[in-house]
GROMACS .gro file of C-alpha atoms in nm:
model
  407
    1MET     CA    1   0.000   0.000   0.000
    2ASN     CA    2   0.141   0.340  -0.093
    3LEU     CA    3   0.115   0.662   0.108
    4ILE     CA    4  -0.198   0.800  -0.059
    5GLU     CA    5  -0.383   0.467  -0.062
    6ARG     CA    6  -0.309   0.441   0.307
    7PHE     CA    7  -0.441   0.788   0.380
    8LEU     CA    8  -0.756   0.741   0.174
    9GLN     CA    9  -0.826   0.419   0.362
   10TYR     CA   10  -0.792   0.604   0.693
   11THR     CA   11  -1.043   0.870   0.591
   12LYS     CA   12  -1.314   0.603   0.570
   13PHE     CA   13  -1.317   0.575   0.949
   14ASP     CA   14  -1.534   0.819   1.145
   15THR     CA   15  -1.322   0.916   1.446
   16GLN     CA   16  -1.476   1.238   1.578
   17SER     CA   17  -1.402   1.307   1.942
   18SER     CA   18  -1.657   1.469   2.173
   19GLU     CA   19  -1.618   1.747   2.429
   20GLU     CA   20  -1.935   1.631   2.604
   21SER     CA   21  -1.803   1.286   2.692
   22GLN     CA   22  -1.637   1.177   3.016
   23THR     CA   23  -1.491   0.854   2.876
   24VAL     CA   24  -1.143   0.787   2.736
   25PRO     CA   25  -1.143   0.785   2.444
   26SER     CA   26  -1.432   1.025   2.428
   27THR     CA   27  -1.608   0.823   2.154
   28SER     CA   28  -1.608   0.446   2.114
   29LYS     CA   29  -1.583   0.474   1.734
   30GLN     CA   30  -1.224   0.594   1.774
   31LEU     CA   31  -1.134   0.250   1.906
   32ILE     CA   32  -1.250   0.087   1.581
   33PHE     CA   33  -0.985   0.280   1.390
   34ALA     CA   34  -0.730   0.230   1.668
   35GLU     CA   35  -0.771  -0.147   1.640
   36TYR     CA   36  -0.724  -0.121   1.263
   37LEU     CA   37  -0.404   0.081   1.312
   38LYS     CA   38  -0.266  -0.162   1.568
   39ASN     CA   39  -0.321  -0.455   1.331
   40GLU     CA   40  -0.169  -0.260   1.043
   41LEU     CA   41   0.149  -0.192   1.240
   42VAL     CA   42   0.179  -0.562   1.323
   43LYS     CA   43   0.126  -0.654   0.956
   44GLU     CA   44   0.393  -0.403   0.846
   45GLY     CA   45   0.646  -0.571   1.075
   46LEU     CA   46   0.690  -0.320   1.356
   47SER     CA   47   0.784  -0.451   1.699
   48ASP     CA   48   0.645  -0.399   2.048
   49VAL     CA   49   0.303  -0.311   1.905
   50GLU     CA   50   0.050  -0.252   2.180
   51MET     CA   51  -0.272  -0.063   2.243
   52ASP     CA   52  -0.378   0.017   2.598
   53GLU     CA   53  -0.733   0.024   2.729
   54LYS     CA   54  -0.765   0.395   2.649
   55GLY     CA   55  -0.674   0.352   2.282
   56TYR     CA   56  -0.312   0.473   2.294
   57ILE     CA   57  -0.100   0.281   2.042
   58TYR     CA   58   0.277   0.235   2.074
   59ALA     CA   59   0.519   0.054   1.842
   60THR     CA   60   0.887   0.034   1.748
   61LEU     CA   61   1.089   0.016   1.430
   62LYS     CA   62   1.401  -0.156   1.557
   63SER     CA   63   1.748  -0.015   1.497
   64ASN     CA   64   1.952  -0.152   1.207
   65MET     CA   65   2.282  -0.032   1.355
   66ARG     CA   66   2.532  -0.179   1.596
   67LYS     CA   67   2.621   0.151   1.757
   68LYS     CA   68   2.384   0.318   1.997
   69ALA     CA   69   2.176   0.610   1.870
   70PRO     CA   70   1.918   0.830   2.044
   71VAL     CA   71   1.572   0.678   2.059
   72ILE     CA   72   1.331   0.924   1.900
   73GLY     CA   73   0.959   0.915   1.831
   74PHE     CA   74   0.685   1.035   1.599
   75ILE     CA   75   0.332   1.099   1.722
   76SER     CA   76  -0.002   1.173   1.556
   77HIS     CA   77  -0.363   1.172   1.674
   78TYR     CA   78  -0.638   0.977   1.507
   79ASP     CA   79  -0.945   1.166   1.626
   80THR     CA   80  -1.102   1.434   1.409
   81SER     CA   81  -1.264   1.759   1.514
   82PRO     CA   82  -1.613   1.774   1.667
   83ASP     CA   83  -1.667   2.093   1.464
   84CYS     CA   84  -1.762   1.914   1.140
   85SER     CA   85  -1.891   1.569   1.051
   86GLY     CA   86  -1.631   1.301   0.986
   87ALA     CA   87  -1.881   1.034   0.884
   88GLY     CA   88  -1.903   0.914   0.525
   89VAL     CA   89  -1.602   1.109   0.403
   90ASN     CA   90  -1.603   1.108   0.023
   91ALA     CA   91  -1.246   1.196  -0.071
   92ARG     CA   92  -1.119   1.235  -0.425
   93ILE     CA   93  -0.802   1.353  -0.596
   94VAL     CA   94  -0.797   1.663  -0.814
   95GLU     CA   95  -0.506   1.594  -1.047
   96ARG     CA   96  -0.270   1.878  -1.141
   97TYR     CA   97  -0.479   2.154  -0.986
   98ASP     CA   98  -0.499   2.444  -1.232
   99GLY     CA   99  -0.561   2.733  -0.993
  100GLY     CA  100  -0.934   2.768  -1.054
  101ASP     CA  101  -1.247   2.682  -0.863
  102ILE     CA  102  -1.289   2.323  -0.746
  103ILE     CA  103  -1.649   2.196  -0.763
  104LEU     CA  104  -1.677   1.972  -0.458
  105SER     CA  105  -2.048   1.898  -0.510
  106PRO     CA  106  -2.325   2.080  -0.694
  107GLY     CA  107  -2.346   2.423  -0.535
  108ILE     CA  108  -2.038   2.368  -0.313
  109VAL     CA  109  -1.725   2.533  -0.448
  110SER     CA  110  -1.374   2.563  -0.307
  111SER     CA  111  -1.243   2.883  -0.459
  112PRO     CA  112  -0.901   3.048  -0.436
  113GLU     CA  113  -1.088   3.376  -0.395
  114LYS     CA  114  -1.207   3.254  -0.057
  115PHE     CA  115  -0.919   3.014   0.013
  116PRO     CA  116  -0.604   3.171  -0.138
  117GLU     CA  117  -0.397   2.887   0.011
  118LEU     CA  118  -0.503   2.686  -0.293
  119LEU     CA  119  -0.281   2.896  -0.517
  120SER     CA  120   0.030   2.767  -0.340
  121HIS     CA  121  -0.051   2.425  -0.483
  122VAL     CA  122  -0.107   2.489  -0.851
  123GLY     CA  123   0.020   2.193  -1.051
  124GLU     CA  124  -0.008   1.955  -0.756
  125ASP     CA  125  -0.257   1.675  -0.693
  126LEU     CA  126  -0.504   1.778  -0.423
  127ILE     CA  127  -0.716   1.548  -0.209
  128VAL     CA  128  -1.049   1.714  -0.132
  129THR     CA  129  -1.390   1.626   0.013
  130ASP     CA  130  -1.733   1.651  -0.144
  131GLY     CA  131  -1.796   1.959   0.069
  132LYS     CA  132  -2.020   1.776   0.315
  133THR     CA  133  -1.766   1.652   0.570
  134LEU     CA  134  -1.416   1.735   0.681
  135LEU     CA  135  -1.135   1.535   0.519
  136GLY     CA  136  -0.946   1.421   0.826
  137ALA     CA  137  -0.597   1.519   0.714
  138ASP     CA  138  -0.579   1.653   1.068
  139ASP     CA  139  -0.429   1.420   1.158
  140LYS     CA  140  -0.471   1.106   0.952
  141ALA     CA  141  -0.226   1.254   0.702
  142GLY     CA  142   0.030   1.258   0.981
  143ILE     CA  143  -0.041   0.895   1.069
  144ALA     CA  144  -0.012   0.786   0.706
  145GLU     CA  145   0.319   0.970   0.667
  146ILE     CA  146   0.465   0.815   0.982
  147VAL     CA  147   0.356   0.460   0.892
  148GLN     CA  148   0.480   0.498   0.535
  149ALA     CA  149   0.814   0.637   0.656
  150MET     CA  150   0.857   0.333   0.883
  151CYS     CA  151   0.779   0.102   0.590
  152TYR     CA  152   1.031   0.287   0.373
  153LEU     CA  153   1.303   0.252   0.636
  154ARG     CA  154   1.213  -0.116   0.680
  155ASP     CA  155   1.259  -0.172   0.307
  156HIS     CA  156   1.579   0.035   0.273
  157ASP     CA  157   1.827  -0.119   0.511
  158GLU     CA  158   2.104   0.097   0.363
  159ILE     CA  159   1.953   0.392   0.556
  160LYS     CA  160   2.091   0.353   0.905
  161HIS     CA  161   1.875   0.448   1.201
  162GLY     CA  162   1.837   0.380   1.570
  163ASP     CA  163   1.522   0.259   1.744
  164ILE     CA  164   1.226   0.465   1.622
  165ARG     CA  165   0.913   0.476   1.835
  166VAL     CA  166   0.572   0.569   1.697
  167ALA     CA  167   0.255   0.650   1.888
  168PHE     CA  168  -0.102   0.730   1.787
  169ASN     CA  169  -0.355   0.869   2.033
  170PRO     CA  170  -0.720   0.972   2.064
  171ASP     CA  171  -0.884   1.298   2.174
  172GLU     CA  172  -0.626   1.559   2.068
  173GLU     CA  173  -0.900   1.774   1.920
  174ILE     CA  174  -1.062   1.817   2.261
  175GLY     CA  175  -0.732   1.893   2.436
  176MET     CA  176  -0.703   1.553   2.604
  177GLY     CA  177  -0.464   1.371   2.374
  178ALA     CA  178  -0.156   1.394   2.595
  179HIS     CA  179  -0.332   1.346   2.928
  180HIS     CA  180  -0.299   0.968   2.927
  181PHE     CA  181   0.011   0.942   2.708
  182ASP     CA  182   0.268   0.722   2.882
  183VAL     CA  183   0.596   0.909   2.828
  184GLU     CA  184   0.793   0.656   3.032
  185LYS     CA  185   0.661   0.366   2.825
  186PHE     CA  186   0.730   0.558   2.504
  187GLY     CA  187   1.095   0.572   2.612
  188CYS     CA  188   1.225   0.843   2.379
  189GLU     CA  189   1.484   1.114   2.428
  190TRP     CA  190   1.274   1.347   2.215
  191ALA     CA  191   0.988   1.321   1.966
  192TYR     CA  192   0.793   1.507   1.699
  193THR     CA  193   0.420   1.546   1.655
  194VAL     CA  194   0.340   1.527   1.284
  195ASP     CA  195   0.036   1.748   1.315
  196GLY     CA  196   0.127   2.075   1.147
  197GLY     CA  197  -0.019   2.240   0.842
  198ASP     CA  198   0.124   2.318   0.501
  199LEU     CA  199   0.466   2.249   0.352
  200GLY     CA  200   0.757   2.340   0.579
  201ASP     CA  201   0.564   2.424   0.893
  202LEU     CA  202   0.781   2.381   1.202
  203GLU     CA  203   0.634   2.490   1.531
  204TYR     CA  204   0.789   2.496   1.874
  205GLU     CA  205   0.611   2.796   2.021
  206ASN     CA  206   0.248   2.775   2.122
  207PHE     CA  207   0.002   2.957   2.343
  208ASN     CA  208  -0.002   2.933   2.717
  209ALA     CA  209  -0.362   2.832   2.779
  210ALA     CA  210  -0.623   2.852   3.054
  211SER     CA  211  -0.999   2.814   3.083
  212ALA     CA  212  -1.231   3.037   3.284
  213LYS     CA  213  -1.580   2.943   3.398
  214VAL     CA  214  -1.786   3.243   3.513
  215ARG     CA  215  -2.110   3.204   3.713
  216LEU     CA  216  -2.339   3.502   3.768
  217LYS     CA  217  -2.630   3.501   4.014
  218GLY     CA  218  -2.925   3.730   3.957
  219ILE     CA  219  -3.250   3.798   4.142
  220SER     CA  220  -3.579   3.746   3.963
  221VAL     CA  221  -3.868   3.979   4.042
  222HIS     CA  222  -4.188   4.048   3.847
  223PRO     CA  223  -4.083   4.310   3.589
  224GLY     CA  224  -4.371   4.535   3.683
  225TYR     CA  225  -4.235   4.571   4.037
  226ALA     CA  226  -3.865   4.517   3.973
  227LYS     CA  227  -3.722   4.863   4.039
  228GLY     CA  228  -3.444   4.845   4.296
  229LYS     CA  229  -3.497   4.471   4.341
  230MET     CA  230  -3.424   4.279   4.023
  231ILE     CA  231  -3.071   4.184   3.926
  232ASN     CA  232  -3.092   4.046   3.573
  233ALA     CA  233  -2.822   3.782   3.516
  234ASN     CA  234  -2.856   3.829   3.139
  235ARG     CA  235  -2.747   4.190   3.182
  236LEU     CA  236  -2.474   4.087   3.426
  237ALA     CA  237  -2.333   3.861   3.156
  238ALA     CA  238  -2.326   4.149   2.908
  239GLU     CA  239  -2.168   4.374   3.170
  240PHE     CA  240  -1.899   4.118   3.250
  241ILE     CA  241  -1.816   4.081   2.880
  242SER     CA  242  -1.785   4.460   2.846
  243LEU     CA  243  -1.519   4.468   3.118
  244LEU     CA  244  -1.275   4.276   2.899
  245PRO     CA  245  -1.096   4.454   2.612
  246ALA     CA  246  -1.296   4.431   2.290
  247ASP     CA  247  -0.981   4.433   2.074
  248GLU     CA  248  -0.826   4.128   2.243
  249THR     CA  249  -1.036   3.852   2.089
  250PRO     CA  250  -0.947   3.584   1.830
  251GLU     CA  251  -1.110   3.783   1.551
  252THR     CA  252  -0.897   4.092   1.623
  253THR     CA  253  -0.555   3.937   1.691
  254GLU     CA  254  -0.278   3.752   1.506
  255GLY     CA  255   0.081   3.631   1.543
  256TYR     CA  256   0.201   3.657   1.902
  257GLN     CA  257  -0.103   3.854   2.020
  258GLY     CA  258  -0.306   3.686   2.291
  259PHE     CA  259  -0.679   3.701   2.359
  260PHE     CA  260  -0.983   3.627   2.572
  261HIS     CA  261  -1.223   3.403   2.376
  262LEU     CA  262  -1.586   3.374   2.481
  263LEU     CA  263  -1.687   3.018   2.395
  264SER     CA  264  -2.043   3.008   2.521
  265ILE     CA  265  -2.318   3.186   2.717
  266GLN     CA  266  -2.604   3.019   2.898
  267SER     CA  267  -2.830   3.263   3.077
  268ASN     CA  268  -3.168   3.360   3.213
  269ILE     CA  269  -3.273   3.621   3.468
  270GLU     CA  270  -3.155   3.424   3.772
  271ASN     CA  271  -2.838   3.260   3.644
  272ALA     CA  272  -2.578   3.304   3.374
  273GLN     CA  273  -2.272   3.102   3.286
  274LEU     CA  274  -1.990   3.218   3.062
  275SER     CA  275  -1.714   2.996   2.932
  276TYR     CA  276  -1.383   3.153   2.823
  277ILE     CA  277  -1.046   3.039   2.705
  278ILE     CA  278  -0.742   3.259   2.774
  279ARG     CA  279  -0.439   3.250   2.544
  280ASP     CA  280  -0.100   3.423   2.528
  281HIS     CA  281   0.247   3.324   2.407
  282ASP     CA  282   0.420   3.534   2.671
  283ARG     CA  283   0.409   3.363   3.012
  284GLU     CA  284   0.412   3.688   3.209
  285ARG     CA  285   0.129   3.838   3.003
  286PHE     CA  286  -0.058   3.508   3.034
  287GLU     CA  287  -0.045   3.533   3.412
  288GLU     CA  288  -0.162   3.895   3.389
  289ARG     CA  289  -0.460   3.789   3.176
  290LYS     CA  290  -0.571   3.538   3.439
  291VAL     CA  291  -0.554   3.811   3.703
  292GLN     CA  292  -0.738   4.050   3.472
  293ILE     CA  293  -1.040   3.823   3.425
  294GLN     CA  294  -1.054   3.757   3.799
  295GLN     CA  295  -1.055   4.134   3.857
  296CYS     CA  296  -1.361   4.155   3.631
  297ALA     CA  297  -1.537   3.913   3.864
  298ALA     CA  298  -1.431   4.121   4.164
  299GLU     CA  299  -1.570   4.434   3.997
  300ILE     CA  300  -1.909   4.271   3.942
  301ASN     CA  301  -1.915   4.176   4.310
  302ARG     CA  302  -1.820   4.531   4.408
  303ARG     CA  303  -2.112   4.665   4.207
  304TYR     CA  304  -2.378   4.409   4.301
  305GLY     CA  305  -2.263   4.240   4.620
  306GLU     CA  306  -2.031   3.960   4.719
  307GLY     CA  307  -2.130   3.624   4.571
  308THR     CA  308  -2.291   3.772   4.261
  309CYS     CA  309  -2.002   3.649   4.048
  310GLU     CA  310  -1.791   3.339   4.096
  311ILE     CA  311  -1.505   3.241   3.864
  312ASP     CA  312  -1.285   2.935   3.825
  313VAL     CA  313  -0.965   2.974   3.624
  314ALA     CA  314  -0.767   2.660   3.538
  315ASP     CA  315  -0.444   2.624   3.342
  316GLN     CA  316  -0.461   2.390   3.042
  317TYR     CA  317  -0.111   2.387   2.889
  318TYR     CA  318   0.198   2.604   2.850
  319ASN     CA  319   0.428   2.730   2.575
  320MET     CA  320   0.659   2.445   2.479
  321LYS     CA  321   0.933   2.695   2.382
  322GLU     CA  322   1.030   2.698   2.748
  323LYS     CA  323   1.124   2.329   2.718
  324ILE     CA  324   1.255   2.330   2.360
  325ASP     CA  325   1.502   2.619   2.402
  326PRO     CA  326   1.742   2.405   2.612
  327ASN     CA  327   1.716   2.128   2.348
  328MET     CA  328   1.759   2.313   2.021
  329HIS     CA  329   1.931   2.016   1.857
  330VAL     CA  330   1.577   1.878   1.821
  331ILE     CA  331   1.495   2.173   1.595
  332ASP     CA  332   1.833   2.176   1.419
  333LEU     CA  333   1.780   1.818   1.302
  334VAL     CA  334   1.445   1.909   1.146
  335LEU     CA  335   1.592   2.212   0.972
  336MET     CA  336   1.874   1.996   0.831
  337ALA     CA  337   1.624   1.733   0.718
  338MET     CA  338   1.405   1.991   0.547
  339GLN     CA  339   1.702   2.149   0.373
  340THR     CA  340   1.819   1.811   0.244
  341CYS     CA  341   1.469   1.730   0.118
  342GLY     CA  342   1.427   2.065  -0.055
  343VAL     CA  343   1.162   2.191   0.185
  344PRO     CA  344   1.178   2.562   0.278
  345PRO     CA  345   1.110   2.577   0.655
  346LYS     CA  346   0.841   2.806   0.795
  347VAL     CA  347   0.907   2.852   1.166
  348GLU     CA  348   0.603   3.022   1.314
  349PRO     CA  349   0.424   3.025   1.650
  350ILE     CA  350   0.113   2.812   1.683
  351ARG     CA  351  -0.197   3.012   1.764
  352GLY     CA  352  -0.324   2.711   1.952
  353GLY     CA  353  -0.173   2.407   2.115
  354THR     CA  354  -0.062   2.055   2.029
  355ASP     CA  355  -0.015   1.734   2.221
  356GLY     CA  356   0.355   1.814   2.190
  357ALA     CA  357   0.316   2.116   2.419
  358GLN     CA  358   0.184   1.903   2.704
  359LEU     CA  359   0.432   1.623   2.632
  360SER     CA  360   0.720   1.872   2.644
  361PHE     CA  361   0.618   1.959   3.000
  362LYS     CA  362   0.602   1.589   3.081
  363GLY     CA  363   0.973   1.568   3.000
  364LEU     CA  364   0.954   1.478   2.630
  365PRO     CA  365   1.071   1.767   2.407
  366CYS     CA  366   0.823   1.747   2.121
  367PRO     CA  367   0.797   2.016   1.849
  368ASN     CA  368   0.542   1.996   1.569
  369ILE     CA  369   0.619   1.941   1.200
  370PHE     CA  370   0.397   1.970   0.895
  371ALA     CA  371   0.157   1.698   0.780
  372GLY     CA  372   0.022   1.894   0.483
  373GLY     CA  373  -0.343   1.957   0.559
  374VAL     CA  374  -0.501   2.297   0.492
  375ASN     CA  375  -0.833   2.445   0.612
  376PHE     CA  376  -0.867   2.199   0.899
  377HIS     CA  377  -1.195   2.125   1.076
  378GLY     CA  378  -1.424   2.202   0.787
  379PRO     CA  379  -1.560   2.076   0.454
  380PHE     CA  380  -1.307   2.278   0.250
  381GLU     CA  381  -1.011   2.095   0.401
  382PHE     CA  382  -0.759   1.964   0.151
  383VAL     CA  383  -0.412   1.813   0.139
  384SER     CA  384  -0.154   1.798  -0.139
  385VAL     CA  385  -0.023   1.458  -0.243
  386GLN     CA  386   0.318   1.611  -0.309
  387VAL     CA  387   0.331   1.779   0.033
  388MET     CA  388   0.242   1.451   0.205
  389GLU     CA  389   0.526   1.283   0.017
  390LYS     CA  390   0.765   1.556   0.131
  391ALA     CA  391   0.652   1.512   0.492
  392MET     CA  392   0.726   1.141   0.469
  393GLN     CA  393   1.071   1.215   0.326
  394VAL     CA  394   1.147   1.459   0.607
  395ILE     CA  395   1.054   1.196   0.867
  396VAL     CA  396   1.289   0.946   0.702
  397LYS     CA  397   1.568   1.202   0.688
  398ILE     CA  398   1.525   1.297   1.056
  399CYS     CA  399   1.569   0.930   1.146
  400GLU     CA  400   1.882   0.904   0.932
  401LEU     CA  401   2.036   1.225   1.070
  402THR     CA  402   1.961   1.125   1.428
  403ALA     CA  403   2.158   0.803   1.380
  404ASN     CA  404   2.471   1.017   1.344
  405TYR     CA  405   2.380   1.269   1.613
  406ASN     CA  406   2.642   1.320   1.882
  407ASP     CA  407   2.532   1.496   2.198
   0.00000   0.00000   0.00000
């Protein structure tokens, strides 16, 4: 099976995760694909293949060298986003894309006018959907590239490499992918998540992240007799929102700029609940943001009485740069691999997080490299065949370069 056949086979599995679930993995359908992957790794001749009860898969491509080399790993997640259906994916290949509109289905058009990223792939073969589901390149492209790279190394014994560990996990899309990842069992000195975007993406800076749950308590009184008595929790919610800066939201920021993102509001006159996420690349500014939102709660209480507003702020993950900076050889090897493979690197901060961020703080330095997908989490997602092939080549080259790495 070649790389693209492998990927297309993976897209047939519906593996959406769910934020509403309390199980691990969050959806049982993920385990169907996990079992398929485990069996595939066994069939392809990898060693130490195992899947734990939570759906985490680990395997090894054994060293073909006598001398000792660092044990490194490659990681991808197999769940897809809850934001868009992943059931019944109808993928097809647009050969030698000409730069024009792509008719996904009648009335559903992927146009470079709306998605200018398409123009970077003129002349390439693009895998697209029918516009009714996501594609699942995030991150089944990464899985396919890792598995194919291991098969390539297996079949080319002239390329020397140490022990290579691979791991595939559920629930990354809901922020839980690294929570049950067994770093000790994985046994690597460092690793790479293959979960980035377009050609050359290399990411080792991400947001520091926290969540904030705000609860507002109102007082309901008949509106005809409410003067001086009613406290309307709907209005409290609007007032709380107005206390945060309007120009520090996802839709008004870019690059290294952080934000407060209002995820949801549930309210009536007596009670309101607001759910926020807080993001910033700078750790000091991140801490200030957490204080800032707590001060908003204190201000509501000052205006309306103690207990009117309660807030819970919880850290989610931190900027992996803090852990990568002392281990820059991990980045240098990727840059060398990309250069050798003719891939221009694009080193940019992630305006989000990856499993690698949490794993880095568990003691496993783990930057993120490109898998090729574009327009994730929606029906206009696509991936270039040629970019996927380059990603596979970069993985192979990293393994080869690491074999000769001297600390």
